[in-house]
mmCIF file of C-alpha atoms in Angstrom:
data_model
loop_
_atom_site.group_PDB
_atom_site.id
_atom_site.type_symbol
_atom_site.label_atom_id
_atom_site.label_comp_id
_atom_site.label_asym_id
_atom_site.label_seq_id
_atom_site.Cartn_x
_atom_site.Cartn_y
_atom_site.Cartn_z
ATOM 1 C CA MET A 349 14.700 -7.082 23.344
ATOM 2 C CA GLU A 350 11.529 -9.102 22.920
ATOM 3 C CA VAL A 351 11.093 -7.964 19.330
ATOM 4 C CA LYS A 352 14.644 -8.918 18.478
ATOM 5 C CA TYR A 353 14.246 -12.375 20.081
ATOM 6 C CA GLN A 354 11.052 -13.127 18.151
ATOM 7 C CA ALA A 355 12.561 -12.118 14.848
ATOM 8 C CA LYS A 356 15.635 -14.280 15.433
ATOM 9 C CA LYS A 357 13.500 -17.217 16.523
ATOM 10 C CA ARG A 358 11.525 -17.077 13.301
ATOM 11 C CA SER A 359 14.730 -17.048 11.293
ATOM 12 C CA ASP A 360 16.146 -20.061 13.210
ATOM 13 C CA LYS A 361 13.074 -22.078 12.285
ATOM 14 C CA GLY A 362 13.731 -21.432 8.614
ATOM 15 C CA ILE A 363 10.556 -19.485 7.988
ATOM 16 C CA GLU A 364 12.496 -16.594 6.515
ATOM 17 C CA GLN A 365 14.966 -17.416 3.756
ATOM 18 C CA SER A 366 16.570 -13.975 3.506
ATOM 19 C CA LYS A 367 19.561 -12.782 5.506
ATOM 20 C CA GLU A 368 19.081 -12.094 9.213
ATOM 21 C CA ILE A 369 18.409 -8.459 10.041
ATOM 22 C CA ASP A 370 18.844 -6.819 13.408
ATOM 23 C CA VAL A 371 15.462 -5.247 14.023
ATOM 24 C CA LYS A 372 17.004 -2.810 16.503
ATOM 25 C CA ALA A 373 18.631 -1.016 13.584
ATOM 26 C CA PRO A 374 16.655 2.088 12.688
ATOM 27 C CA LEU A 375 14.952 2.353 9.344
ATOM 28 C CA LYS A 376 17.345 4.567 7.433
ATOM 29 C CA ILE A 377 14.845 6.709 5.550
ATOM 30 C CA ARG A 378 15.540 10.357 5.009
ATOM 31 C CA ILE A 379 12.571 12.651 4.479
ATOM 32 C CA PRO A 380 13.922 15.921 3.079
ATOM 33 C CA ALA A 381 11.255 18.486 3.875
ATOM 34 C CA ARG A 382 12.698 21.007 1.417
ATOM 35 C CA ALA A 383 12.513 18.502 -1.418
ATOM 36 C CA ARG A 384 8.902 17.667 -0.606
ATOM 37 C CA ILE A 385 7.931 21.323 -0.604
ATOM 38 C CA PHE A 386 9.523 22.331 -3.893
ATOM 39 C CA LEU A 387 9.795 19.208 -6.035
ATOM 40 C CA PHE A 388 6.145 18.158 -6.012
ATOM 41 C CA PRO A 389 4.838 21.545 -7.232
ATOM 42 C CA PHE A 390 7.649 21.624 -9.779
ATOM 43 C CA LEU A 391 6.562 18.233 -11.146
ATOM 44 C CA VAL A 392 2.919 19.359 -11.300
ATOM 45 C CA VAL A 393 3.885 22.499 -13.227
ATOM 46 C CA GLY A 394 6.016 20.404 -15.590
ATOM 47 C CA ILE A 395 3.072 18.078 -16.268
ATOM 48 C CA LEU A 396 0.767 21.015 -17.002
ATOM 49 C CA LEU A 397 3.291 22.469 -19.461
ATOM 50 C CA LEU A 398 3.662 19.104 -21.172
ATOM 51 C CA ILE A 399 -0.126 18.812 -21.493
ATOM 52 C CA LEU A 400 -0.218 22.117 -23.348
ATOM 53 C CA LEU A 401 2.662 21.038 -25.576
ATOM 54 C CA GLU A 402 1.037 17.664 -26.250
ATOM 55 C CA LEU A 403 -2.175 19.408 -27.337
ATOM 56 C CA GLY A 404 -0.438 22.045 -29.446
ATOM 57 C CA VAL A 405 2.600 20.404 -31.042
ATOM 58 C CA GLY A 406 2.288 18.116 -34.031
ATOM 59 C CA THR A 407 1.925 18.061 -37.772
ATOM 60 C CA VAL A 408 -0.752 20.722 -37.337
ATOM 61 C CA ALA A 409 0.553 23.343 -34.897
ATOM 62 C CA ILE A 410 -2.041 24.924 -32.588
ATOM 63 C CA ASP A 411 -1.160 28.024 -30.589
ATOM 64 C CA PHE A 412 -2.035 28.638 -26.945
ATOM 65 C CA ASP A 413 -5.099 30.747 -27.724
ATOM 66 C CA GLY A 414 -6.426 28.007 -30.003
ATOM 67 C CA ILE A 415 -5.941 25.363 -27.303
ATOM 68 C CA ILE A 416 -7.748 27.468 -24.691
ATOM 69 C CA ALA A 417 -10.597 28.189 -27.115
ATOM 70 C CA VAL A 418 -11.099 24.464 -27.772
ATOM 71 C CA LEU A 419 -10.829 23.421 -24.117
ATOM 72 C CA PHE A 420 -13.368 26.012 -22.937
ATOM 73 C CA GLY A 421 -15.665 25.593 -25.948
ATOM 74 C CA TRP A 422 -15.512 29.202 -27.085
ATOM 75 C CA ASP A 423 -17.429 30.182 -30.202
ATOM 76 C CA ASP A 424 -14.314 31.298 -32.082
ATOM 77 C CA ALA A 425 -12.649 27.876 -31.738
ATOM 78 C CA ASP A 426 -11.476 26.410 -35.044
ATOM 79 C CA PRO A 427 -13.548 23.262 -35.860
ATOM 80 C CA THR A 428 -10.482 21.526 -37.299
ATOM 81 C CA HIS A 429 -8.433 22.287 -34.213
ATOM 82 C CA SER A 430 -11.297 21.112 -32.031
ATOM 83 C CA THR A 431 -11.422 17.751 -33.812
ATOM 84 C CA ILE A 432 -7.658 17.267 -33.629
ATOM 85 C CA ILE A 433 -7.463 18.081 -29.925
ATOM 86 C CA LYS A 434 -10.603 16.342 -28.692
ATOM 87 C CA GLU A 435 -10.461 13.203 -30.809
ATOM 88 C CA LEU A 436 -6.716 12.590 -31.163
ATOM 89 C CA ARG A 437 -4.384 14.543 -28.913
ATOM 90 C CA MET A 438 -6.372 14.750 -25.693
ATOM 91 C CA PRO A 439 -7.046 10.970 -25.388
ATOM 92 C CA ARG A 440 -3.394 10.301 -26.225
ATOM 93 C CA THR A 441 -2.202 12.774 -23.582
ATOM 94 C CA ILE A 442 -4.479 11.320 -20.907
ATOM 95 C CA ALA A 443 -3.369 7.797 -21.807
ATOM 96 C CA ALA A 444 0.294 8.815 -21.531
ATOM 97 C CA GLY A 445 -0.285 10.318 -18.093
ATOM 98 C CA ILE A 446 -2.217 7.299 -16.833
ATOM 99 C CA GLY A 447 0.222 4.823 -18.359
ATOM 100 C CA GLY A 448 3.303 6.528 -16.973
ATOM 101 C CA ALA A 449 1.876 6.814 -13.463
ATOM 102 C CA ALA A 450 0.656 3.201 -13.477
ATOM 103 C CA LEU A 451 3.858 1.647 -14.808
ATOM 104 C CA GLY A 452 6.068 3.734 -12.520
ATOM 105 C CA THR A 453 4.075 2.684 -9.453
ATOM 106 C CA ALA A 454 4.040 -0.973 -10.519
ATOM 107 C CA GLY A 455 7.797 -0.894 -11.007
ATOM 108 C CA LEU A 456 8.361 0.552 -7.534
ATOM 109 C CA GLN A 457 6.177 -2.123 -5.942
ATOM 110 C CA LEU A 458 7.929 -4.955 -7.769
ATOM 111 C CA GLN A 459 11.405 -3.645 -6.919
ATOM 112 C CA THR A 460 10.483 -3.527 -3.239
ATOM 113 C CA MET A 461 8.695 -6.884 -3.083
ATOM 114 C CA PHE A 462 11.466 -8.764 -4.920
ATOM 115 C CA ARG A 463 14.220 -6.633 -3.299
ATOM 116 C CA ASN A 464 15.617 -6.218 -6.783
ATOM 117 C CA PRO A 465 16.561 -2.806 -8.272
ATOM 118 C CA LEU A 466 16.181 -4.126 -11.831
ATOM 119 C CA ALA A 467 12.716 -5.591 -11.322
ATOM 120 C CA GLY A 468 9.892 -4.218 -13.421
ATOM 121 C CA PRO A 469 6.931 -5.315 -15.520
ATOM 122 C CA TRP A 470 9.163 -5.911 -18.531
ATOM 123 C CA ALA A 471 12.218 -7.447 -16.834
ATOM 124 C CA LEU A 472 10.120 -9.954 -14.860
ATOM 125 C CA GLY A 473 8.101 -11.053 -17.895
ATOM 126 C CA LEU A 474 4.807 -9.464 -16.839
ATOM 127 C CA THR A 475 4.581 -7.417 -20.011
ATOM 128 C CA ALA A 476 5.168 -10.506 -22.156
ATOM 129 C CA GLY A 477 2.486 -12.350 -20.194
ATOM 130 C CA SER A 478 0.031 -9.549 -20.926
ATOM 131 C CA GLN A 479 1.014 -9.675 -24.602
ATOM 132 C CA LEU A 480 0.307 -13.401 -24.660
ATOM 133 C CA GLY A 481 -3.112 -12.876 -23.089
ATOM 134 C CA VAL A 482 -4.023 -10.210 -25.654
ATOM 135 C CA ALA A 483 -2.819 -12.475 -28.488
ATOM 136 C CA LEU A 484 -5.143 -15.215 -27.264
ATOM 137 C CA VAL A 485 -8.080 -12.789 -27.205
ATOM 138 C CA VAL A 486 -7.254 -11.598 -30.735
ATOM 139 C CA THR A 487 -7.057 -15.199 -31.931
ATOM 140 C CA SER A 488 -10.433 -15.972 -30.353
ATOM 141 C CA ALA A 489 -11.963 -13.441 -32.756
ATOM 142 C CA VAL A 490 -11.380 -16.005 -35.497
ATOM 143 C CA VAL A 491 -13.668 -18.421 -33.648
ATOM 144 C CA VAL A 492 -16.485 -16.068 -32.609
ATOM 145 C CA GLY A 493 -16.113 -13.693 -35.556
ATOM 146 C CA SER A 494 -14.736 -10.149 -35.533
ATOM 147 C CA SER A 495 -18.176 -8.675 -36.341
ATOM 148 C CA PHE A 496 -19.549 -10.194 -33.147
ATOM 149 C CA LEU A 497 -16.837 -8.514 -31.095
ATOM 150 C CA GLU A 498 -17.449 -5.202 -32.824
ATOM 151 C CA ASN A 499 -21.149 -5.351 -31.879
ATOM 152 C CA LEU A 500 -20.157 -5.910 -28.244
ATOM 153 C CA GLU A 501 -17.500 -3.223 -28.061
ATOM 154 C CA ILE A 502 -17.447 -2.819 -24.285
ATOM 155 C CA LEU A 503 -17.271 -6.587 -23.798
ATOM 156 C CA SER A 504 -14.475 -6.734 -26.337
ATOM 157 C CA ASN A 505 -12.531 -4.128 -24.340
ATOM 158 C CA LEU A 506 -13.115 -6.068 -21.135
ATOM 159 C CA GLY A 507 -12.011 -9.274 -22.851
ATOM 160 C CA ILE A 508 -8.726 -7.704 -23.942
ATOM 161 C CA VAL A 509 -8.056 -6.378 -20.441
ATOM 162 C CA ALA A 510 -9.062 -9.696 -18.861
ATOM 163 C CA GLY A 511 -6.694 -11.558 -21.172
ATOM 164 C CA ALA A 512 -3.854 -9.177 -20.347
ATOM 165 C CA MET A 513 -4.522 -9.419 -16.614
ATOM 166 C CA LEU A 514 -4.701 -13.214 -16.675
ATOM 167 C CA GLY A 515 -1.418 -13.525 -18.572
ATOM 168 C CA CYS A 516 0.257 -10.973 -16.290
ATOM 169 C CA LEU A 517 -1.048 -12.686 -13.139
ATOM 170 C CA LEU A 518 0.098 -16.160 -14.191
ATOM 171 C CA VAL A 519 3.599 -14.925 -14.949
ATOM 172 C CA LEU A 520 3.743 -13.006 -11.663
ATOM 173 C CA LEU A 521 2.699 -16.059 -9.630
ATOM 174 C CA LEU A 522 5.372 -18.102 -11.358
ATOM 175 C CA MET A 523 8.012 -15.459 -10.612
ATOM 176 C CA VAL A 524 6.979 -15.323 -6.931
ATOM 177 C CA PHE A 525 7.409 -19.100 -6.731
ATOM 178 C CA VAL A 526 10.785 -19.079 -8.488
ATOM 179 C CA ALA A 527 12.080 -16.159 -6.372
ATOM 180 C CA ARG A 528 12.102 -18.423 -3.305
ATOM 181 C CA TYR A 529 14.803 -20.665 -4.765
ATOM 182 C CA VAL A 530 17.041 -18.521 -6.969
ATOM 183 C CA SER A 531 19.267 -15.463 -6.623
ATOM 184 C CA THR A 532 18.523 -11.971 -7.875
ATOM 185 C CA ILE A 533 20.528 -12.342 -11.071
ATOM 186 C CA THR A 534 19.024 -15.754 -11.818
ATOM 187 C CA LEU A 535 15.534 -14.339 -11.302
ATOM 188 C CA LEU A 536 16.162 -11.607 -13.867
ATOM 189 C CA ILE A 537 17.532 -14.096 -16.389
ATOM 190 C CA PHE A 538 14.559 -16.383 -15.743
ATOM 191 C CA GLY A 539 12.160 -13.485 -16.283
ATOM 192 C CA LEU A 540 13.841 -12.478 -19.535
ATOM 193 C CA MET A 541 13.809 -16.062 -20.824
ATOM 194 C CA LEU A 542 10.165 -16.415 -19.827
ATOM 195 C CA GLY A 543 9.416 -13.256 -21.774
ATOM 196 C CA TYR A 544 11.164 -14.580 -24.866
ATOM 197 C CA PHE A 545 9.287 -17.875 -24.510
ATOM 198 C CA ALA A 546 5.981 -15.964 -24.360
ATOM 199 C CA LEU A 547 6.957 -14.009 -27.483
ATOM 200 C CA GLY A 548 7.653 -17.314 -29.245
ATOM 201 C CA LEU A 549 4.190 -18.558 -28.273
ATOM 202 C CA ILE A 550 2.674 -15.322 -29.552
ATOM 203 C CA SER A 551 4.325 -15.803 -32.950
ATOM 204 C CA ALA A 552 2.918 -19.330 -33.121
ATOM 205 C CA ILE A 553 -0.570 -18.214 -32.050
ATOM 206 C CA LEU A 554 -0.704 -15.452 -34.665
ATOM 207 C CA HIS A 555 -0.432 -18.091 -37.398
ATOM 208 C CA PHE A 556 -4.082 -18.921 -36.637
ATOM 209 C CA THR A 557 -5.261 -15.351 -37.284
ATOM 210 C CA ASN A 558 -6.047 -13.701 -40.579
ATOM 211 C CA GLN A 559 -3.855 -11.052 -42.162
ATOM 212 C CA SER A 560 -5.844 -8.041 -40.971
ATOM 213 C CA GLN A 561 -5.877 -9.204 -37.350
ATOM 214 C CA ALA A 562 -2.143 -9.926 -37.482
ATOM 215 C CA LYS A 563 -1.504 -6.371 -38.719
ATOM 216 C CA VAL A 564 -3.634 -4.926 -35.925
ATOM 217 C CA PHE A 565 -1.696 -6.937 -33.336
ATOM 218 C CA ALA A 566 1.641 -5.945 -34.888
ATOM 219 C CA GLY A 567 0.698 -2.257 -34.656
ATOM 220 C CA TRP A 568 -0.415 -2.683 -31.042
ATOM 221 C CA ASN A 569 2.770 -4.611 -30.240
ATOM 222 C CA ASP A 570 4.931 -1.570 -31.061
ATOM 223 C CA GLY A 571 3.637 0.232 -27.970
ATOM 224 C CA SER A 572 1.955 3.613 -28.310
ATOM 225 C CA PHE A 573 -0.422 5.864 -26.402
ATOM 226 C CA ALA A 574 -2.005 7.007 -29.666
ATOM 227 C CA GLY A 575 -4.209 3.901 -29.894
ATOM 228 C CA VAL A 576 -6.276 4.843 -26.829
ATOM 229 C CA TYR A 577 -9.626 6.574 -27.407
ATOM 230 C CA TRP A 578 -12.449 7.851 -25.224
ATOM 231 C CA GLU A 579 -14.334 4.521 -25.272
ATOM 232 C CA HIS A 580 -11.382 2.800 -23.599
ATOM 233 C CA PHE A 581 -11.256 5.038 -20.523
ATOM 234 C CA PRO A 582 -14.349 3.575 -18.726
ATOM 235 C CA VAL A 583 -12.296 0.405 -18.268
ATOM 236 C CA LEU A 584 -8.761 1.801 -18.079
ATOM 237 C CA ILE A 585 -9.300 4.602 -15.543
ATOM 238 C CA PRO A 586 -11.192 2.683 -12.798
ATOM 239 C CA LEU A 587 -8.718 -0.214 -12.809
ATOM 240 C CA THR A 588 -5.784 2.199 -12.659
ATOM 241 C CA ILE A 589 -7.340 4.172 -9.798
ATOM 242 C CA ILE A 590 -7.905 0.977 -7.791
ATOM 243 C CA GLY A 591 -4.290 -0.069 -8.387
ATOM 244 C CA LEU A 592 -2.898 3.332 -7.408
ATOM 245 C CA LEU A 593 -5.021 3.538 -4.259
ATOM 246 C CA SER A 594 -3.960 0.024 -3.264
ATOM 247 C CA GLY A 595 -0.331 0.983 -3.718
ATOM 248 C CA TRP A 596 -0.825 4.155 -1.666
ATOM 249 C CA LEU A 597 -2.396 2.187 1.208
ATOM 250 C CA MET A 598 0.552 -0.234 1.205
ATOM 251 C CA ALA A 599 3.164 2.529 1.642
ATOM 252 C CA LYS A 600 3.941 1.839 5.308
ATOM 253 C CA PRO A 601 4.067 -1.987 4.946
ATOM 254 C CA LEU A 602 6.421 -1.575 1.968
ATOM 255 C CA ASN A 603 8.719 0.512 4.148
ATOM 256 C CA ALA A 604 8.938 -2.422 6.557
ATOM 257 C CA PHE A 605 9.684 -4.779 3.665
ATOM 258 C CA LEU A 606 12.867 -2.834 2.936
ATOM 259 C CA LEU A 607 14.438 -4.470 6.005
ATOM 260 C CA GLY A 608 13.111 -7.951 5.258
ATOM 261 C CA GLU A 609 10.091 -10.051 6.112
ATOM 262 C CA ASN A 610 11.355 -10.849 9.644
ATOM 263 C CA TYR A 611 11.321 -7.142 10.493
ATOM 264 C CA ALA A 612 7.820 -6.791 9.052
ATOM 265 C CA ARG A 613 6.544 -9.759 11.067
ATOM 266 C CA ALA A 614 8.139 -8.393 14.233
ATOM 267 C CA LEU A 615 6.055 -5.241 13.759
ATOM 268 C CA GLY A 616 2.910 -7.358 13.661
ATOM 269 C CA MET A 617 2.356 -6.958 9.939
ATOM 270 C CA SER A 618 0.682 -9.692 7.883
ATOM 271 C CA VAL A 619 3.366 -10.439 5.310
ATOM 272 C CA LYS A 620 1.138 -12.687 3.214
ATOM 273 C CA ARG A 621 -1.694 -10.153 3.009
ATOM 274 C CA THR A 622 0.713 -7.328 2.159
ATOM 275 C CA ARG A 623 2.320 -9.403 -0.577
ATOM 276 C CA ILE A 624 -1.037 -10.353 -2.109
ATOM 277 C CA ILE A 625 -2.371 -6.774 -2.100
ATOM 278 C CA THR A 626 0.861 -5.282 -3.452
ATOM 279 C CA LEU A 627 1.309 -7.824 -6.241
ATOM 280 C CA GLY A 628 -2.387 -7.590 -7.096
ATOM 281 C CA SER A 629 -2.000 -3.830 -7.333
ATOM 282 C CA ALA A 630 0.964 -4.280 -9.701
ATOM 283 C CA VAL A 631 -1.170 -6.505 -11.954
ATOM 284 C CA LEU A 632 -4.031 -3.966 -11.953
ATOM 285 C CA LEU A 633 -1.577 -1.255 -13.002
ATOM 286 C CA ALA A 634 0.517 -3.076 -15.592
ATOM 287 C CA ALA A 635 -2.070 -5.250 -17.358
ATOM 288 C CA PRO A 636 -4.711 -2.647 -18.430
ATOM 289 C CA VAL A 637 -2.014 -0.234 -19.644
ATOM 290 C CA THR A 638 -0.412 -3.017 -21.681
ATOM 291 C CA ALA A 639 -3.819 -4.081 -23.007
ATOM 292 C CA TYR A 640 -4.620 -0.655 -24.476
ATOM 293 C CA CYS A 641 -1.193 0.909 -25.066
ATOM 294 C CA GLY A 642 0.814 -2.168 -25.993
ATOM 295 C CA PRO A 643 4.083 -3.187 -24.321
ATOM 296 C CA VAL A 644 5.559 0.105 -23.111
ATOM 297 C CA LEU A 645 9.109 -0.649 -21.976
ATOM 298 C CA PHE A 646 11.526 0.887 -19.454
ATOM 299 C CA LEU A 647 9.071 3.208 -17.673
ATOM 300 C CA GLY A 648 8.459 0.766 -14.835
ATOM 301 C CA LEU A 649 12.211 0.326 -14.422
ATOM 302 C CA ILE A 650 13.630 3.843 -14.604
ATOM 303 C CA VAL A 651 10.942 5.960 -12.928
ATOM 304 C CA PRO A 652 11.473 4.519 -9.397
ATOM 305 C CA HIS A 653 15.217 5.184 -9.672
ATOM 306 C CA LEU A 654 14.582 8.742 -10.819
ATOM 307 C CA ALA A 655 12.256 9.279 -7.858
ATOM 308 C CA ARG A 656 14.791 7.896 -5.372
ATOM 309 C CA GLY A 657 17.489 10.097 -6.866
ATOM 310 C CA LEU A 658 15.436 13.295 -6.872
ATOM 311 C CA PHE A 659 13.903 12.910 -3.418
ATOM 312 C CA SER A 660 16.892 11.161 -1.744
ATOM 313 C CA THR A 661 14.649 8.801 0.192
ATOM 314 C CA SER A 662 13.365 5.230 0.307
ATOM 315 C CA ASP A 663 10.154 6.163 2.137
ATOM 316 C CA HIS A 664 7.238 4.867 0.079
ATOM 317 C CA ARG A 665 4.960 7.526 1.546
ATOM 318 C CA ILE A 666 6.985 9.947 -0.559
ATOM 319 C CA LEU A 667 8.063 7.650 -3.379
ATOM 320 C CA ILE A 668 4.591 6.474 -4.413
ATOM 321 C CA PRO A 669 3.216 9.959 -5.203
ATOM 322 C CA ALA A 670 6.626 10.839 -6.624
ATOM 323 C CA VAL A 671 6.642 7.927 -9.102
ATOM 324 C CA MET A 672 3.071 8.755 -10.097
ATOM 325 C CA LEU A 673 4.034 12.310 -11.044
ATOM 326 C CA LEU A 674 7.421 11.403 -12.506
ATOM 327 C CA GLY A 675 5.959 8.532 -14.511
ATOM 328 C CA CYS A 676 3.297 10.841 -15.891
ATOM 329 C CA LEU A 677 5.919 13.466 -16.792
ATOM 330 C CA VAL A 678 8.404 11.053 -18.413
ATOM 331 C CA ALA A 679 5.700 9.279 -20.423
ATOM 332 C CA MET A 680 4.287 12.566 -21.711
ATOM 333 C CA ALA A 681 7.750 13.840 -22.602
ATOM 334 C CA ALA A 682 8.552 10.651 -24.534
ATOM 335 C CA ASP A 683 5.183 10.759 -26.314
ATOM 336 C CA LEU A 684 5.700 14.432 -27.199
ATOM 337 C CA PHE A 685 9.107 13.636 -28.682
ATOM 338 C CA VAL A 686 7.597 10.821 -30.762
ATOM 339 C CA HIS A 687 4.891 13.102 -32.182
ATOM 340 C CA LEU A 688 7.074 16.060 -33.071
ATOM 341 C CA PRO A 689 6.571 17.075 -36.722
ATOM 342 C CA TRP A 690 9.327 14.883 -38.165
ATOM 343 C CA GLU A 691 9.610 15.075 -41.950
ATOM 344 C CA ARG A 692 11.382 11.857 -42.916
ATOM 345 C CA HIS A 693 11.195 9.292 -40.137
ATOM 346 C CA PHE A 694 8.689 7.958 -37.633
ATOM 347 C CA LEU A 695 9.950 7.286 -34.119
ATOM 348 C CA HIS A 696 8.648 4.477 -31.929
ATOM 349 C CA LEU A 697 7.788 5.121 -28.296
ATOM 350 C CA ASN A 698 9.893 2.247 -26.982
ATOM 351 C CA ALA A 699 12.917 3.505 -28.934
ATOM 352 C CA VAL A 700 12.661 6.861 -27.171
ATOM 353 C CA ASN A 701 12.137 5.116 -23.811
ATOM 354 C CA ALA A 702 15.276 3.059 -24.426
ATOM 355 C CA LEU A 703 17.302 6.175 -25.202
ATOM 356 C CA ILE A 704 16.168 7.662 -21.894
ATOM 357 C CA GLY A 705 16.059 4.509 -19.807
ATOM 358 C CA ALA A 706 19.241 2.613 -20.648
ATOM 359 C CA PRO A 707 21.672 5.428 -19.661
ATOM 360 C CA VAL A 708 19.697 6.098 -16.475
ATOM 361 C CA VAL A 709 19.845 2.451 -15.415
ATOM 362 C CA MET A 710 23.570 2.187 -16.184
ATOM 363 C CA TRP A 711 24.267 5.401 -14.272
ATOM 364 C CA VAL A 712 22.267 4.211 -11.261
ATOM 365 C CA LEU A 713 24.026 0.835 -11.183
ATOM 366 C CA LEU A 714 27.497 2.342 -11.442
ATOM 367 C CA ARG A 715 26.872 5.160 -8.977
ATOM 368 C CA ASN A 716 25.135 3.295 -6.156
ATOM 369 C CA ARG A 717 27.197 0.734 -4.243
ATOM 370 C CA LYS A 718 24.185 -1.215 -3.006
ATOM 371 C CA MET A 719 22.758 -1.471 -6.494
ATOM 372 C CA ARG A 720 26.103 -2.668 -7.826
ATOM 373 C CA THR A 721 25.681 -5.598 -5.427
ATOM 374 C CA PHE A 722 21.990 -5.913 -6.440
ATOM 375 C CA GLU A 723 20.544 -4.893 -3.113
ATOM 376 C CA LEU A 724 17.965 -2.263 -2.325
#
């Protein structure tokens, strides 16, 4: 009774803007033990199979024995196969796994914090903010000289990531401010318009670059895991690990957020601290991936819905590891499809993501009553 009174008192004072929630209602989270036992190993096996396919399938086909020989450094390994796997396919595969896990986790966090099933790094403008930050860093090369940046390669990588993180963070802070005053639909429209505005600024900024730098940015802007190499991982991997660990530690507070901030406060949780850590984690996950892989669309939106559908739960203790594995699997599958040995055409990663993502989102919206009314 005391918990219910305190939560109602906070709402009467106007501290909480969302609808009043009876904190006596149980948290309706189903934890299917059978799903946890069988689905997680199944996802791990699927990822391992995709890794082998990623390393073996391409313009130059490499059989299983050749892959094993290269990975274990056997003497009979083909030098050409070794170069292809170690210098091209392995970094791309690792980048796809990291990018999928990071974007899937960021999407889950944003959907919970904004209580919006269509929230994600792309829909809320975070990806466009990261693009704008990278464009500013690329333009700065005109001032300091591209040769200077090449001599300081690690600093150049950090500068690109810092630009992406700054742009992503500024957009996220703006969206948090706007979310207090507008509805769910208006927030999505605002995020999309903000993204288009950022793209307009990028086009204007690129006028101050030379032709070669503009081509490099245009290639990066298509979104691909193939542009990530070994020298990028010392920056990409630590930031991603910090973001994933932060998201994992916030699993229980995010469960409380599903019933509103009043419920979370009634449990003694610091809403402000949880919001800062969770949103900071989303920036750490989305910005570095965008900085190195370009704007990869739809993964942050569809992977959380796939995880909820497969595991039939809203418990973030299950969903966070689930979106990590599912994001890794979906990203690798899309990247594998892009790099199949096509003869006439070249597929873009975001085109494949759209073919997968758009039907999934439409199916989720039409099937789930709460999502039809834009509620989690």
